[in-house]
Tab-separated table of C-alpha atoms in Angstrom:
chain	number	residue	atom	x	y	z
A	296	UNK	CA	85.074	85.639	113.600
A	297	UNK	CA	85.316	87.030	117.112
A	298	UNK	CA	84.818	90.650	118.077
A	299	UNK	CA	86.307	92.417	121.067
A	300	UNK	CA	84.215	95.483	121.966
A	301	UNK	CA	86.168	98.599	122.800
A	302	UNK	CA	85.471	102.289	123.253
A	303	UNK	CA	86.766	104.775	120.707
A	304	UNK	CA	89.067	106.207	123.378
A	305	UNK	CA	90.323	102.742	124.255
A	306	UNK	CA	90.971	101.996	120.590
A	307	UNK	CA	93.022	105.169	120.227
A	308	UNK	CA	95.121	104.339	123.302
A	309	UNK	CA	95.663	100.737	122.207
A	310	UNK	CA	96.786	101.776	118.733
A	311	UNK	CA	98.999	104.526	120.143
A	312	UNK	CA	100.698	102.016	122.449
A	313	UNK	CA	101.337	99.679	119.538
A	314	UNK	CA	102.723	102.393	117.277
A	315	UNK	CA	104.870	103.878	120.041
A	316	UNK	CA	106.659	100.537	120.456
A	317	UNK	CA	107.624	100.370	116.775
A	318	UNK	CA	111.275	101.211	116.025
A	319	UNK	CA	112.415	103.979	113.710
A	320	UNK	CA	110.142	105.904	111.389
A	321	UNK	CA	106.697	104.298	111.336
A	322	UNK	CA	104.106	104.575	108.553
A	323	UNK	CA	100.557	104.073	109.774
A	324	UNK	CA	97.537	103.749	107.469
A	325	UNK	CA	93.947	104.256	108.618
A	326	UNK	CA	91.961	102.731	105.762
A	327	UNK	CA	88.197	102.911	105.431
A	328	UNK	CA	85.263	104.294	103.502
A	329	UNK	CA	84.289	107.890	104.382
A	330	UNK	CA	81.337	106.496	106.349
A	331	UNK	CA	83.876	104.810	108.667
A	332	UNK	CA	85.566	108.190	109.310
A	333	UNK	CA	89.203	107.068	109.126
A	334	UNK	CA	90.286	110.708	109.335
A	335	UNK	CA	88.726	111.017	112.798
A	336	UNK	CA	90.737	108.084	114.125
A	337	UNK	CA	93.884	109.392	112.445
A	338	UNK	CA	93.423	112.813	114.013
A	339	UNK	CA	92.729	111.275	117.420
A	340	UNK	CA	96.037	109.372	117.335
A	341	UNK	CA	98.197	112.477	117.008
A	342	UNK	CA	98.019	113.715	120.597
A	343	UNK	CA	98.491	110.333	122.326
A	344	UNK	CA	101.476	109.534	120.094
A	345	UNK	CA	103.117	112.842	120.937
A	346	UNK	CA	102.520	112.179	124.619
A	347	UNK	CA	104.412	108.921	124.105
A	348	UNK	CA	107.383	110.802	122.718
A	349	UNK	CA	106.784	110.302	119.003
A	350	UNK	CA	106.656	113.215	116.589
A	351	UNK	CA	103.740	112.912	114.164
A	352	UNK	CA	103.109	114.093	110.619
A	353	UNK	CA	99.499	113.826	109.407
A	354	UNK	CA	98.841	113.145	105.750
A	355	UNK	CA	95.600	112.413	103.939
A	356	UNK	CA	95.544	110.286	100.811
A	357	UNK	CA	92.781	112.574	99.532
A	358	UNK	CA	95.526	115.142	98.910
A	359	UNK	CA	97.160	112.726	96.462
A	360	UNK	CA	94.385	112.282	93.921
A	361	UNK	CA	95.028	112.475	90.199
A	362	UNK	CA	93.907	115.543	88.222
A	363	UNK	CA	90.228	115.733	87.269
A	364	UNK	CA	91.015	115.052	83.608
A	365	UNK	CA	92.206	111.586	84.631
A	366	UNK	CA	89.759	110.890	87.457
A	367	UNK	CA	86.708	111.810	85.403
A	368	UNK	CA	87.773	110.385	82.051
A	369	UNK	CA	84.863	107.922	82.253
A	370	UNK	CA	82.473	110.251	84.060
A	371	UNK	CA	82.233	111.669	87.542
A	372	UNK	CA	80.372	108.708	89.037
A	373	UNK	CA	82.155	105.687	87.586
A	374	UNK	CA	82.852	103.238	90.444
A	375	UNK	CA	85.538	101.350	88.509
A	376	UNK	CA	87.472	104.551	87.830
A	377	UNK	CA	87.072	105.508	91.499
A	378	UNK	CA	88.501	102.132	92.493
A	379	UNK	CA	91.350	102.007	89.980
A	380	UNK	CA	92.283	105.511	88.865
A	381	UNK	CA	91.547	108.206	91.406
A	382	UNK	CA	94.467	107.709	93.806
A	383	UNK	CA	97.933	108.691	92.612
A	384	UNK	CA	99.594	105.785	94.339
A	385	UNK	CA	102.855	106.377	92.513
A	386	UNK	CA	103.103	109.848	94.011
A	387	UNK	CA	102.259	108.522	97.467
A	388	UNK	CA	104.996	105.910	97.223
A	389	UNK	CA	107.539	108.333	95.770
A	390	UNK	CA	106.827	111.474	97.785
A	391	UNK	CA	105.604	110.122	101.132
A	392	UNK	CA	106.210	106.469	101.889
A	393	UNK	CA	109.476	105.777	100.076
A	394	UNK	CA	111.512	108.471	101.863
A	395	UNK	CA	110.527	106.887	105.185
A	396	UNK	CA	112.098	103.534	104.351
A	397	UNK	CA	115.122	102.634	106.512
A	398	UNK	CA	117.975	104.769	105.283
A	399	UNK	CA	115.612	107.173	103.511
A	400	UNK	CA	115.889	110.944	103.636
A	401	UNK	CA	112.756	111.403	105.759
A	402	UNK	CA	111.746	114.387	103.576
A	403	UNK	CA	108.130	114.019	102.464
A	404	UNK	CA	105.543	116.044	100.606
A	405	UNK	CA	102.507	116.421	102.904
A	406	UNK	CA	100.102	117.366	100.098
A	407	UNK	CA	100.298	117.199	96.311
A	408	UNK	CA	96.971	118.024	94.663
A	409	UNK	CA	93.955	120.087	95.689
A	410	UNK	CA	91.053	118.235	94.098
A	411	UNK	CA	88.644	121.130	94.770
A	412	UNK	CA	90.670	123.617	92.728
A	413	UNK	CA	92.281	120.922	90.543
A	414	UNK	CA	95.672	122.459	91.077
A	415	UNK	CA	98.966	121.434	92.655
A	416	UNK	CA	99.189	122.536	96.275
A	417	UNK	CA	102.872	123.518	95.948
A	418	UNK	CA	103.366	122.500	99.558
A	419	UNK	CA	106.934	122.568	100.893
A	420	UNK	CA	108.629	119.361	101.934
A	421	UNK	CA	108.712	118.488	105.624
A	422	UNK	CA	111.092	116.173	107.435
A	423	UNK	CA	109.896	113.257	109.524
A	424	UNK	CA	112.490	112.759	112.308
A	425	UNK	CA	114.235	109.390	112.765
A	426	UNK	CA	111.651	108.175	115.293
A	427	UNK	CA	108.705	110.068	113.828
A	428	UNK	CA	105.357	108.637	112.800
A	429	UNK	CA	103.440	109.223	109.603
A	430	UNK	CA	99.686	108.888	110.168
A	431	UNK	CA	97.738	108.641	106.917
A	432	UNK	CA	94.007	108.282	106.397
A	433	UNK	CA	92.421	107.250	103.129
A	434	UNK	CA	90.091	104.985	101.197
A	435	UNK	CA	90.953	101.869	99.187
A	436	UNK	CA	94.589	102.051	100.332
A	437	UNK	CA	95.418	98.390	100.794
A	438	UNK	CA	96.456	95.883	98.157
A	439	UNK	CA	98.313	98.498	96.094
A	440	UNK	CA	101.804	97.609	97.238
A	441	UNK	CA	102.094	100.759	99.338
A	442	UNK	CA	104.631	100.138	102.129
A	443	UNK	CA	102.899	100.683	105.471
A	444	UNK	CA	104.351	99.519	108.772
A	445	UNK	CA	100.918	99.289	110.405
A	446	UNK	CA	97.646	99.136	108.481
A	447	UNK	CA	94.317	99.554	110.270
A	448	UNK	CA	91.160	98.793	108.306
A	449	UNK	CA	87.879	100.246	109.518
A	450	UNK	CA	85.321	97.724	108.371
A	451	UNK	CA	81.650	98.333	107.732
A	452	UNK	CA	79.314	95.507	106.818
A	453	UNK	CA	77.578	96.114	103.467
A	454	UNK	CA	74.292	97.053	105.123
A	455	UNK	CA	75.909	99.552	107.476
A	456	UNK	CA	77.998	101.020	104.663
A	457	UNK	CA	74.892	101.525	102.534
A	458	UNK	CA	72.963	103.120	105.401
A	459	UNK	CA	75.743	105.512	106.329
A	460	UNK	CA	76.750	106.572	102.808
A	461	UNK	CA	75.010	109.783	101.682
A	462	UNK	CA	72.819	109.638	98.608
A	463	UNK	CA	75.207	111.635	96.456
A	464	UNK	CA	77.983	109.103	97.211
A	465	UNK	CA	76.045	105.886	96.797
A	466	UNK	CA	77.559	105.436	93.357
A	467	UNK	CA	80.807	104.494	95.173
A	468	UNK	CA	79.252	101.443	96.850
A	469	UNK	CA	80.139	99.023	94.010
A	470	UNK	CA	83.778	100.104	94.360
A	471	UNK	CA	83.808	99.171	98.044
A	472	UNK	CA	82.118	95.850	97.260
A	473	UNK	CA	84.821	95.192	94.686
A	474	UNK	CA	87.495	96.160	97.223
A	475	UNK	CA	86.147	93.592	99.674
A	476	UNK	CA	85.913	90.868	97.018
A	477	UNK	CA	89.103	91.425	95.040
A	478	UNK	CA	91.501	92.926	97.576
A	479	UNK	CA	90.273	91.536	100.889
A	480	UNK	CA	91.402	94.427	103.108
A	481	UNK	CA	90.488	92.512	106.260
A	482	UNK	CA	93.088	89.907	105.342
A	483	UNK	CA	95.760	92.481	104.539
A	484	UNK	CA	95.354	94.809	107.520
A	485	UNK	CA	97.290	94.365	110.743
A	486	UNK	CA	94.283	95.552	112.748
A	487	UNK	CA	90.622	95.326	111.693
A	488	UNK	CA	87.987	97.320	113.534
A	489	UNK	CA	84.296	96.864	112.898
A	490	UNK	CA	82.592	100.245	113.013
A	491	UNK	CA	78.982	99.548	112.056
A	492	UNK	CA	78.060	101.615	115.107
A	493	UNK	CA	80.679	104.360	115.495
A	494	UNK	CA	79.805	104.655	119.182
A	495	UNK	CA	80.662	100.984	119.788
A	496	UNK	CA	83.669	99.835	117.713
A	497	UNK	CA	84.952	96.298	118.029
A	498	UNK	CA	88.341	94.837	117.154
A	499	UNK	CA	88.188	91.716	114.992
A	500	UNK	CA	90.064	88.895	116.704
A	501	UNK	CA	91.160	85.898	114.661
């Protein structure tokens, strides 16, 4: 494995260049554990993409979780349920990613479920223009058959993940270990970025 060091700003510009060259509507996934802060990279991409002439719609997979009655059926800290059952991947495919397929309507639902209130958000549909970009952040996104045009995986080594995961979230660590072993997100992603030190990311080459 080779690593190419890059600044956070350089990473954002490089990804924005790559996305801007993609034809038609483009679905971008920023996948990583919360400790990797995929939402920060997703947010940082919005401005540079707009400067490159691409309209952007930001979506977070955390707004497409299943209701608490389903997520917590086996308890609130069950790593297998977190891995298998928390994300409503059917809703993501149906309401967000599917409409952006070639020939699709482009009308997507930006949020579905507020996990804090355990209620539907009742958000209105928005339209992604023909050359628009969907930028989605989330955890455990890959290997589910979700149709992304560009998938970026923010990779933390097990030691770094453990150090940077707060105590009240350490119960999720077995789920991320299972994700690495069973799904192999580094093999599925188009771009892999090691973020053990968030100040010094490095792109995995080869």
